[in-house]
Amino acid sequence: MTQYKIALLPGDGIGEEIMAEAVKILQLVDSRHDDVSFDLTPAPFGASAWFSHGSCWPEETQTLCDGADAILKGTIGLSHAESKKIPSDQSAEKGLLAMRRRYDTYANFRPVFLPGSLGHFSPLKPEIIGDGIDILIIRELVGGLYFGEKEAGINAEGLRYAREQLDYDENQIRRIVEVAFQAAMKRRRKLHSVHKSNVLKSSVLWTEIVEEVAPEYPEVEVHHVLVDAAATYLCLKPTDFDVMVMENLFGDILSDQAGGILGSLGLMPSACVGPEKSYYEPSHGSAPDIAGQNIANPYSMIGSVAMMLEMSFGMTKEAENLWQAMQGVFAAGYSTPDLSRPGAGVTLVGTDEFGDRVAEALDGMPA
Ligand code: IPM
Ligand code: MG
């Protein structure tokens, strides 16, 4: 029997209610597999933790995460007014960046997936969606502008200024590019490297490294695409993409755009993978405006569980079952109000009922 310790960090806003659905699924998976058991321990994290514990990533939570086999994180951030009460250098976002740095979670996987049958969720026309969208965005997560030196102050002319540094060395680039090629080999063997080498030296180096790694993967078709052009193609021809790899800030922006073409970030789970530890989280925010109303869709949260089962625990088959269970609930015509436009012909259910239906579907499949 293998026991996995999972730190649960529900966070703020809708985090608590979507985490409850993830826990439901984890307990079910546990009961379906005699050889695996999950030790689930919740801990405070995010803006709410700052108010209750004086830190967005309190020490007790760090200790729990240090000892965990994987971390499952909900969402962070309170309303603008509440967030403003927290000193900016101690914000929930800073806590998250500290976690990324501590566990060196350099590889961020954001699957952008919408089967043709769920095309009604997307703002794109059916002819653009075709048989469906299936992209894997791989974002470098611990380098670039996010982690470079920063300063702000008054310059010699008496003007307020800010400066931040964008650093990448070849090893940082090579390791994420390798991850992307390996992912492409498991998929449709097409890789788009996103860059801005007409302006940025860091992108010139990025592209050089991609070219150096490419001969190790002769079966992968490599395309270099400027980040601004990539934004356009994502809207016009999303089905052209398979795996996309990019640096941190480009990945932040394009992955949100990709959520937009699906219709919602509520349809985008993610994995943040480090050499020893990984954490899993929905790509969306804490949606304080709909928190506590039982209307947020737990798809991204449960999808993050599926990614954890596969990537941290090697439970590939069960992860596939879980994806299928979730798609099945949508395909049967159920959705939550946050995702669905009026008149889309879906039966609206609450967060908890959506989770129950996924659990029921999963339970009906051979483990
Ligand atoms: C994301 C988020 C974070 C980021 C924020 C919360 C710091 O937008 O995971 O995409 O910018 O990386
Ligand atoms: Mg983002």
PDB file of N, CA, C and O in Angstrom, residues 152-188:
ATOM      1  N   ALA A 152      12.035  50.602  -7.593  1.00  0.00           N
ATOM      2  CA  ALA A 152      11.175  51.724  -7.953  1.00  0.00           C
ATOM      3  C   ALA A 152      11.595  52.888  -7.074  1.00  0.00           C
ATOM      4  O   ALA A 152      12.084  52.690  -5.962  1.00  0.00           O
ATOM      5  N   GLY A 153      11.457  54.083  -7.569  1.00  0.00           N
ATOM      6  CA  GLY A 153      11.862  55.230  -6.767  1.00  0.00           C
ATOM      7  C   GLY A 153      11.727  56.520  -7.564  1.00  0.00           C
ATOM      8  O   GLY A 153      10.883  56.617  -8.462  1.00  0.00           O
ATOM      9  N   ILE A 154      12.587  57.471  -7.226  1.00  0.00           N
ATOM     10  CA  ILE A 154      12.599  58.770  -7.910  1.00  0.00           C
ATOM     11  C   ILE A 154      13.938  58.869  -8.635  1.00  0.00           C
ATOM     12  O   ILE A 154      14.988  58.648  -8.022  1.00  0.00           O
ATOM     13  N   ASN A 155      13.900  59.194  -9.918  1.00  0.00           N
ATOM     14  CA  ASN A 155      15.162  59.243 -10.667  1.00  0.00           C
ATOM     15  C   ASN A 155      15.801  60.642 -10.587  1.00  0.00           C
ATOM     16  O   ASN A 155      15.278  61.544  -9.908  1.00  0.00           O
ATOM     17  N   ALA A 156      16.939  60.800 -11.282  1.00  0.00           N
ATOM     18  CA  ALA A 156      17.707  62.048 -11.195  1.00  0.00           C
ATOM     19  C   ALA A 156      16.894  63.257 -11.636  1.00  0.00           C
ATOM     20  O   ALA A 156      17.129  64.382 -11.184  1.00  0.00           O
ATOM     21  N   GLU A 157      15.936  63.050 -12.534  1.00  0.00           N
ATOM     22  CA  GLU A 157      15.080  64.180 -12.983  1.00  0.00           C
ATOM     23  C   GLU A 157      13.909  64.409 -12.044  1.00  0.00           C
ATOM     24  O   GLU A 157      13.010  65.197 -12.363  1.00  0.00           O
ATOM     25  N   GLY A 158      13.873  63.659 -10.947  1.00  0.00           N
ATOM     26  CA  GLY A 158      12.774  63.847  -9.987  1.00  0.00           C
ATOM     27  C   GLY A 158      11.493  63.128 -10.402  1.00  0.00           C
ATOM     28  O   GLY A 158      10.422  63.407  -9.869  1.00  0.00           O
ATOM     29  N   LEU A 159      11.600  62.216 -11.364  1.00  0.00           N
ATOM     30  CA  LEU A 159      10.401  61.498 -11.808  1.00  0.00           C
ATOM     31  C   LEU A 159      10.312  60.131 -11.131  1.00  0.00           C
ATOM     32  O   LEU A 159      11.340  59.480 -10.904  1.00  0.00           O
ATOM     33  N   ARG A 160       9.080  59.697 -10.823  1.00  0.00           N
ATOM     34  CA  ARG A 160       8.908  58.341 -10.304  1.00  0.00           C
ATOM     35  C   ARG A 160       9.239  57.357 -11.415  1.00  0.00           C
ATOM     36  O   ARG A 160       8.857  57.573 -12.567  1.00  0.00           O
ATOM     37  N   TYR A 161       9.972  56.312 -11.108  1.00  0.00           N
ATOM     38  CA  TYR A 161      10.310  55.312 -12.119  1.00  0.00           C
ATOM     39  C   TYR A 161      10.234  53.917 -11.514  1.00  0.00           C
ATOM     40  O   TYR A 161      10.200  53.761 -10.286  1.00  0.00           O
ATOM     41  N   ALA A 162      10.161  52.924 -12.379  1.00  0.00           N
ATOM     42  CA  ALA A 162      10.231  51.522 -11.940  1.00  0.00           C
ATOM     43  C   ALA A 162      11.122  50.786 -12.929  1.00  0.00           C
ATOM     44  O   ALA A 162      11.167  51.140 -14.107  1.00  0.00           O
ATOM     45  N   ARG A 163      11.843  49.804 -12.420  1.00  0.00           N
ATOM     46  CA  ARG A 163      12.717  49.028 -13.295  1.00  0.00           C
ATOM     47  C   ARG A 163      12.663  47.582 -12.852  1.00  0.00           C
ATOM     48  O   ARG A 163      12.716  47.289 -11.665  1.00  0.00           O
ATOM     49  N   GLU A 164      12.507  46.673 -13.813  1.00  0.00           N
ATOM     50  CA  GLU A 164      12.609  45.262 -13.464  1.00  0.00           C
ATOM     51  C   GLU A 164      13.377  44.510 -14.527  1.00  0.00           C
ATOM     52  O   GLU A 164      13.330  44.836 -15.691  1.00  0.00           O
ATOM     53  N   GLN A 165      14.071  43.491 -14.060  1.00  0.00           N
ATOM     54  CA  GLN A 165      15.035  42.816 -14.916  1.00  0.00           C
ATOM     55  C   GLN A 165      14.503  41.462 -15.395  1.00  0.00           C
ATOM     56  O   GLN A 165      13.884  40.739 -14.626  1.00  0.00           O
ATOM     57  N   LEU A 166      14.768  41.173 -16.675  1.00  0.00           N
ATOM     58  CA  LEU A 166      14.342  39.895 -17.253  1.00  0.00           C
ATOM     59  C   LEU A 166      15.573  39.016 -17.453  1.00  0.00           C
ATOM     60  O   LEU A 166      16.397  39.314 -18.315  1.00  0.00           O
ATOM     61  N   ASP A 167      15.724  37.990 -16.626  1.00  0.00           N
ATOM     62  CA  ASP A 167      16.889  37.101 -16.723  1.00  0.00           C
ATOM     63  C   ASP A 167      16.481  35.701 -17.152  1.00  0.00           C
ATOM     64  O   ASP A 167      15.519  35.155 -16.615  1.00  0.00           O
ATOM     65  N   TYR A 168      17.222  35.145 -18.096  1.00  0.00           N
ATOM     66  CA  TYR A 168      17.163  33.699 -18.357  1.00  0.00           C
ATOM     67  C   TYR A 168      18.558  33.243 -18.708  1.00  0.00           C
ATOM     68  O   TYR A 168      19.235  33.921 -19.491  1.00  0.00           O
ATOM     69  N   ASP A 169      18.983  32.116 -18.152  1.00  0.00           N
ATOM     70  CA  ASP A 169      20.224  31.545 -18.675  1.00  0.00           C
ATOM     71  C   ASP A 169      19.881  30.300 -19.495  1.00  0.00           C
ATOM     72  O   ASP A 169      18.741  29.842 -19.505  1.00  0.00           O
ATOM     73  N   GLU A 170      20.878  29.777 -20.189  1.00  0.00           N
ATOM     74  CA  GLU A 170      20.582  28.695 -21.134  1.00  0.00           C
ATOM     75  C   GLU A 170      20.055  27.437 -20.452  1.00  0.00           C
ATOM     76  O   GLU A 170      19.235  26.721 -21.017  1.00  0.00           O
ATOM     77  N   ASN A 171      20.505  27.176 -19.213  1.00  0.00           N
ATOM     78  CA  ASN A 171      20.007  25.976 -18.525  1.00  0.00           C
ATOM     79  C   ASN A 171      18.527  26.105 -18.188  1.00  0.00           C
ATOM     80  O   ASN A 171      17.763  25.150 -18.311  1.00  0.00           O
ATOM     81  N   GLN A 172      18.137  27.309 -17.750  1.00  0.00           N
ATOM     82  CA  GLN A 172      16.722  27.533 -17.425  1.00  0.00           C
ATOM     83  C   GLN A 172      15.849  27.325 -18.658  1.00  0.00           C
ATOM     84  O   GLN A 172      14.743  26.810 -18.571  1.00  0.00           O
ATOM     85  N   ILE A 173      16.355  27.782 -19.789  1.00  0.00           N
ATOM     86  CA  ILE A 173      15.562  27.645 -21.019  1.00  0.00           C
ATOM     87  C   ILE A 173      15.559  26.186 -21.485  1.00  0.00           C
ATOM     88  O   ILE A 173      14.512  25.629 -21.812  1.00  0.00           O
ATOM     89  N   ARG A 174      16.749  25.563 -21.423  1.00  0.00           N
ATOM     90  CA  ARG A 174      16.846  24.195 -21.957  1.00  0.00           C
ATOM     91  C   ARG A 174      15.922  23.232 -21.207  1.00  0.00           C
ATOM     92  O   ARG A 174      15.254  22.399 -21.810  1.00  0.00           O
ATOM     93  N   ARG A 175      15.837  23.374 -19.892  1.00  0.00           N
ATOM     94  CA  ARG A 175      15.041  22.383 -19.157  1.00  0.00           C
ATOM     95  C   ARG A 175      13.551  22.483 -19.488  1.00  0.00           C
ATOM     96  O   ARG A 175      12.869  21.465 -19.585  1.00  0.00           O
ATOM     97  N   ILE A 176      13.063  23.686 -19.729  1.00  0.00           N
ATOM     98  CA  ILE A 176      11.628  23.793 -20.054  1.00  0.00           C
ATOM     99  C   ILE A 176      11.374  23.381 -21.514  1.00  0.00           C
ATOM    100  O   ILE A 176      10.363  22.767 -21.845  1.00  0.00           O
ATOM    101  N   VAL A 177      12.351  23.693 -22.365  1.00  0.00           N
ATOM    102  CA  VAL A 177      12.214  23.310 -23.774  1.00  0.00           C
ATOM    103  C   VAL A 177      12.223  21.779 -23.897  1.00  0.00           C
ATOM    104  O   VAL A 177      11.430  21.197 -24.650  1.00  0.00           O
ATOM    105  N   GLU A 178      13.066  21.119 -23.108  1.00  0.00           N
ATOM    106  CA  GLU A 178      13.096  19.635 -23.095  1.00  0.00           C
ATOM    107  C   GLU A 178      11.720  19.088 -22.689  1.00  0.00           C
ATOM    108  O   GLU A 178      11.210  18.151 -23.286  1.00  0.00           O
ATOM    109  N   VAL A 179      11.160  19.685 -21.640  1.00  0.00           N
ATOM    110  CA  VAL A 179       9.834  19.251 -21.160  1.00  0.00           C
ATOM    111  C   VAL A 179       8.810  19.369 -22.291  1.00  0.00           C
ATOM    112  O   VAL A 179       7.977  18.484 -22.510  1.00  0.00           O
ATOM    113  N   ALA A 180       8.908  20.457 -23.047  1.00  0.00           N
ATOM    114  CA  ALA A 180       7.940  20.696 -24.118  1.00  0.00           C
ATOM    115  C   ALA A 180       8.100  19.680 -25.253  1.00  0.00           C
ATOM    116  O   ALA A 180       7.108  19.157 -25.780  1.00  0.00           O
ATOM    117  N   PHE A 181       9.345  19.389 -25.622  1.00  0.00           N
ATOM    118  CA  PHE A 181       9.555  18.384 -26.677  1.00  0.00           C
ATOM    119  C   PHE A 181       9.024  17.022 -26.224  1.00  0.00           C
ATOM    120  O   PHE A 181       8.391  16.303 -26.995  1.00  0.00           O
ATOM    121  N   GLN A 182       9.300  16.679 -24.959  1.00  0.00           N
ATOM    122  CA  GLN A 182       8.826  15.376 -24.458  1.00  0.00           C
ATOM    123  C   GLN A 182       7.304  15.318 -24.471  1.00  0.00           C
ATOM    124  O   GLN A 182       6.713  14.294 -24.823  1.00  0.00           O
ATOM    125  N   ALA A 183       6.672  16.428 -24.112  1.00  0.00           N
ATOM    126  CA  ALA A 183       5.199  16.462 -24.126  1.00  0.00           C
ATOM    127  C   ALA A 183       4.691  16.319 -25.559  1.00  0.00           C
ATOM    128  O   ALA A 183       3.719  15.604 -25.827  1.00  0.00           O
ATOM    129  N   ALA A 184       5.374  16.988 -26.491  1.00  0.00           N
ATOM    130  CA  ALA A 184       4.950  16.917 -27.898  1.00  0.00           C
ATOM    131  C   ALA A 184       5.058  15.482 -28.418  1.00  0.00           C
ATOM    132  O   ALA A 184       4.213  15.023 -29.190  1.00  0.00           O
ATOM    133  N   MET A 185       6.094  14.754 -27.969  1.00  0.00           N
ATOM    134  CA  MET A 185       6.271  13.357 -28.401  1.00  0.00           C
ATOM    135  C   MET A 185       5.107  12.482 -27.961  1.00  0.00           C
ATOM    136  O   MET A 185       4.779  11.503 -28.613  1.00  0.00           O
ATOM    137  N   LYS A 186       4.482  12.852 -26.830  1.00  0.00           N
ATOM    138  CA  LYS A 186       3.351  12.051 -26.339  1.00  0.00           C
ATOM    139  C   LYS A 186       2.041  12.489 -26.976  1.00  0.00           C
ATOM    140  O   LYS A 186       0.995  11.905 -26.723  1.00  0.00           O
ATOM    141  N   ARG A 187       2.094  13.577 -27.756  1.00  0.00           N
ATOM    142  CA  ARG A 187       0.866  14.102 -28.351  1.00  0.00           C
ATOM    143  C   ARG A 187       0.967  14.062 -29.871  1.00  0.00           C
ATOM    144  O   ARG A 187       1.329  13.056 -30.445  1.00  0.00           O
ATOM    145  N   ARG A 188       0.677  15.186 -30.544  1.00  0.00           N
ATOM    146  CA  ARG A 188       0.629  15.169 -32.002  1.00  0.00           C
ATOM    147  C   ARG A 188       1.958  15.614 -32.646  1.00  0.00           C
ATOM    148  O   ARG A 188       2.024  15.894 -33.826  1.00  0.00           O
TER     149      ARG A 188
END
